[in-house]
Amino acid sequence: MKKKVIGLLFILSLMLVIPMLFAINKDFSNIELKHYTEQETVVEMVCADYMEEYTEETLKALTLIRYSNYKHGNNKENIKLISEKDFLKKYSKSHLKKIKNAVNSTYKKVITYKGKIAKIPYFYCGNGHINSNKKYPYIRECACPWDAVNDKRTDKTVGVSLNTINYLTKQGNDCKEALGRFLDNVEITEYSSKKREG
């Protein structure tokens, strides 16, 4: 009698488990796993900081900053990303194309100071004045009057203001010239792991 009960329970358990296995298989069969290249990751970094008013030269400057910080941190920095799919929920494909053009033209280039990759603090808008700082000897003191009159100004005073970069690029400066307002004695060079720690 015990054997019959055990056998019956075993059959019932199989009847429950087998359909569950098929259901699990069905649920996961439509999942597409995507392998991201580093360049795709950089595009998603720039998407995360994108503002509609940014020029392509501003986006090049942003790409240089984000990629330099990423490589300075040995790719382990807690990076802010927005997927292309999520980006396109808010912006058109022409905006994404502008980002990709900027990334394509500056990819694998980093900002270096004394031969090492520099970590560059940055923000959308500061308070109108950038201070020098011992931690970042390549950040120069400068005025950013365009930040002072911006409704989105903050109290940040050390780093690169993307709002000011954007103003300068709209006036005809390229990304290197605009970054030069904030950065002293730096170079833009091809990435090499030997330059990693700045």
Coordinates of C-alpha atoms in Angstrom, one line a residue:
M1 CA 0.0 0.0 0.0
K2 CA 2.8 2.4 0.9
K3 CA 4.5 1.7 -2.4
K4 CA 1.4 2.5 -4.3
V5 CA 1.0 5.8 -2.4
I6 CA 4.6 6.8 -3.0
G7 CA 4.3 5.8 -6.7
L8 CA 1.1 7.9 -7.1
L9 CA 2.7 10.9 -5.4
F10 CA 5.7 10.6 -7.7
I11 CA 3.5 10.6 -10.8
L12 CA 1.6 13.6 -9.5
S13 CA 4.8 15.5 -8.8
L14 CA 6.0 14.8 -12.3
M15 CA 2.7 16.0 -13.7
L16 CA 3.3 19.3 -11.9
V17 CA 7.0 19.7 -12.5
I18 CA 7.1 18.9 -16.3
P19 CA 4.6 21.7 -17.3
M20 CA 6.5 24.1 -15.1
L21 CA 9.8 23.3 -16.9
F22 CA 8.2 24.0 -20.3
A23 CA 6.7 27.2 -19.0
I24 CA 10.2 28.3 -17.7
N25 CA 11.7 27.4 -21.0
K26 CA 9.1 29.4 -22.9
D27 CA 9.5 32.4 -20.7
F28 CA 13.2 32.7 -21.3
S29 CA 13.2 31.7 -25.0
N30 CA 12.4 35.2 -26.2
I31 CA 15.1 37.0 -24.1
E32 CA 17.8 38.5 -26.3
L33 CA 21.2 38.8 -24.6
K34 CA 23.2 41.8 -26.0
H35 CA 26.9 42.0 -25.8
Y36 CA 27.9 45.6 -25.5
T37 CA 31.1 47.0 -27.0
E38 CA 33.0 49.6 -25.1
Q39 CA 32.0 52.2 -27.7
E40 CA 28.3 51.4 -27.2
T41 CA 28.9 51.9 -23.5
V42 CA 30.4 55.3 -24.1
V43 CA 27.4 56.3 -26.2
E44 CA 25.2 55.4 -23.3
M45 CA 27.4 57.4 -20.9
V46 CA 26.9 60.5 -23.1
C47 CA 23.2 59.8 -23.5
A48 CA 22.9 60.0 -19.7
D49 CA 24.2 63.6 -19.7
Y50 CA 22.6 64.8 -22.9
M51 CA 20.8 68.1 -23.2
E52 CA 18.9 69.1 -26.3
E53 CA 20.8 72.3 -26.7
Y54 CA 24.2 70.7 -26.7
T55 CA 26.3 71.2 -29.9
E56 CA 28.2 68.4 -31.4
E57 CA 31.4 70.0 -30.1
T58 CA 30.0 70.1 -26.6
L59 CA 29.2 66.4 -27.0
K60 CA 32.8 65.7 -28.1
A61 CA 34.0 67.5 -25.0
L62 CA 31.6 65.5 -22.8
T63 CA 32.8 62.2 -24.5
L64 CA 36.4 63.1 -23.7
I65 CA 35.5 63.8 -20.1
R66 CA 33.4 60.7 -19.6
Y67 CA 35.8 58.3 -21.4
S68 CA 38.8 59.8 -19.5
N69 CA 37.0 59.3 -16.1
Y70 CA 36.0 55.8 -17.1
K71 CA 39.6 54.8 -18.0
H72 CA 41.1 56.7 -15.0
G73 CA 38.9 54.4 -12.8
N74 CA 40.1 51.3 -14.6
N75 CA 36.6 50.8 -16.1
K76 CA 35.3 50.2 -12.5
E77 CA 33.8 53.6 -11.9
N78 CA 30.1 53.5 -11.0
I79 CA 29.0 55.0 -14.3
K80 CA 25.8 56.7 -15.2
L81 CA 24.2 55.2 -18.3
I82 CA 21.0 55.5 -20.3
S83 CA 20.3 52.9 -22.9
E84 CA 19.6 53.9 -26.5
K85 CA 16.2 52.4 -26.2
D86 CA 15.3 54.6 -23.2
F87 CA 17.0 57.6 -24.8
L88 CA 14.8 57.3 -27.8
K89 CA 11.7 57.4 -25.6
K90 CA 12.5 61.1 -25.0
Y91 CA 14.5 62.2 -28.1
S92 CA 14.4 61.5 -31.8
K93 CA 17.0 59.4 -33.8
S94 CA 18.6 62.6 -35.0
H95 CA 19.7 63.4 -31.4
L96 CA 21.1 59.9 -31.0
K97 CA 23.0 60.3 -34.3
K98 CA 24.5 63.5 -33.1
I99 CA 25.8 61.7 -30.0
K100 CA 27.2 58.8 -32.0
N101 CA 29.0 61.2 -34.4
A102 CA 30.6 62.9 -31.4
V103 CA 31.6 59.6 -29.8
N104 CA 33.0 58.2 -33.2
S105 CA 35.2 61.3 -33.6
T106 CA 36.7 61.2 -30.1
Y107 CA 36.5 57.5 -29.1
K108 CA 39.7 56.1 -27.6
K109 CA 41.0 59.6 -26.8
V110 CA 41.7 60.7 -23.3
I111 CA 42.6 63.8 -21.4
T112 CA 46.1 63.5 -19.8
Y113 CA 48.1 65.5 -17.4
K114 CA 51.8 64.8 -17.1
G115 CA 51.4 61.7 -19.1
K116 CA 48.6 60.1 -17.0
I117 CA 44.9 60.1 -17.5
A118 CA 43.2 63.0 -15.7
K119 CA 40.0 62.6 -13.7
I120 CA 37.8 65.5 -14.7
P121 CA 35.0 66.6 -12.4
Y122 CA 32.1 68.1 -14.4
F123 CA 28.6 69.3 -14.0
Y124 CA 25.8 70.8 -16.1
C125 CA 26.1 74.3 -14.6
G126 CA 28.1 75.9 -11.8
N127 CA 27.7 79.2 -9.9
G128 CA 29.6 81.4 -12.3
H129 CA 33.2 80.9 -11.1
I130 CA 35.6 78.0 -11.2
N131 CA 38.2 77.6 -8.4
S132 CA 41.5 75.9 -8.6
N133 CA 42.0 72.9 -6.4
K134 CA 45.0 70.9 -5.2
K135 CA 43.3 67.6 -5.9
Y136 CA 43.0 68.6 -9.5
P137 CA 46.1 70.7 -10.4
Y138 CA 45.0 70.9 -14.0
I139 CA 41.7 72.7 -13.3
R140 CA 42.3 76.4 -13.7
E141 CA 40.5 79.2 -12.0
C142 CA 38.2 81.0 -14.4
A143 CA 34.9 83.0 -14.7
C144 CA 31.8 81.4 -16.2
P145 CA 29.3 84.4 -16.4
W146 CA 26.9 82.3 -18.5
D147 CA 26.4 80.0 -15.5
A148 CA 25.7 82.9 -13.2
V149 CA 22.7 83.9 -15.2
N150 CA 21.4 80.3 -15.8
D151 CA 18.2 79.3 -13.9
K152 CA 19.8 75.8 -13.4
R153 CA 23.0 77.1 -11.8
T154 CA 24.4 75.2 -8.8
D155 CA 27.0 75.9 -6.1
K156 CA 29.6 73.8 -7.8
T157 CA 32.9 75.6 -8.2
V158 CA 35.6 72.9 -9.1
G159 CA 35.4 71.2 -12.5
V160 CA 34.1 71.7 -16.0
S161 CA 30.7 73.4 -16.7
L162 CA 29.0 71.9 -19.7
N163 CA 26.8 74.9 -19.9
T164 CA 29.8 77.2 -20.4
I165 CA 31.4 74.6 -22.8
N166 CA 28.2 74.8 -24.8
Y167 CA 28.2 78.6 -24.9
L168 CA 31.8 78.6 -26.1
T169 CA 31.1 76.0 -28.8
K170 CA 28.1 78.0 -30.0
Q171 CA 30.5 80.9 -30.4
G172 CA 32.7 78.9 -32.8
N173 CA 35.2 77.2 -30.4
D174 CA 35.9 73.6 -31.0
C175 CA 35.8 71.1 -28.1
K176 CA 39.6 71.4 -27.3
E177 CA 39.4 75.2 -27.3
A178 CA 36.4 75.2 -25.0
L179 CA 38.0 72.6 -22.6
G180 CA 41.0 74.9 -22.5
R181 CA 39.1 77.5 -20.6
F182 CA 39.0 75.0 -17.7
L183 CA 42.0 72.7 -18.1
D184 CA 45.6 73.8 -17.9
N185 CA 48.7 71.8 -19.1
V186 CA 46.7 68.8 -20.4
E187 CA 46.8 66.9 -23.7
I188 CA 44.3 64.9 -25.6
T189 CA 45.9 61.7 -26.7
E190 CA 45.1 58.1 -27.7
Y191 CA 44.3 55.8 -24.8
S192 CA 47.0 53.5 -23.5
S193 CA 46.8 51.4 -20.3
K194 CA 50.2 52.8 -19.4
K195 CA 48.6 56.2 -18.8
R196 CA 45.8 54.9 -16.6
E197 CA 46.5 56.3 -13.2
G198 CA 46.6 60.1 -13.1

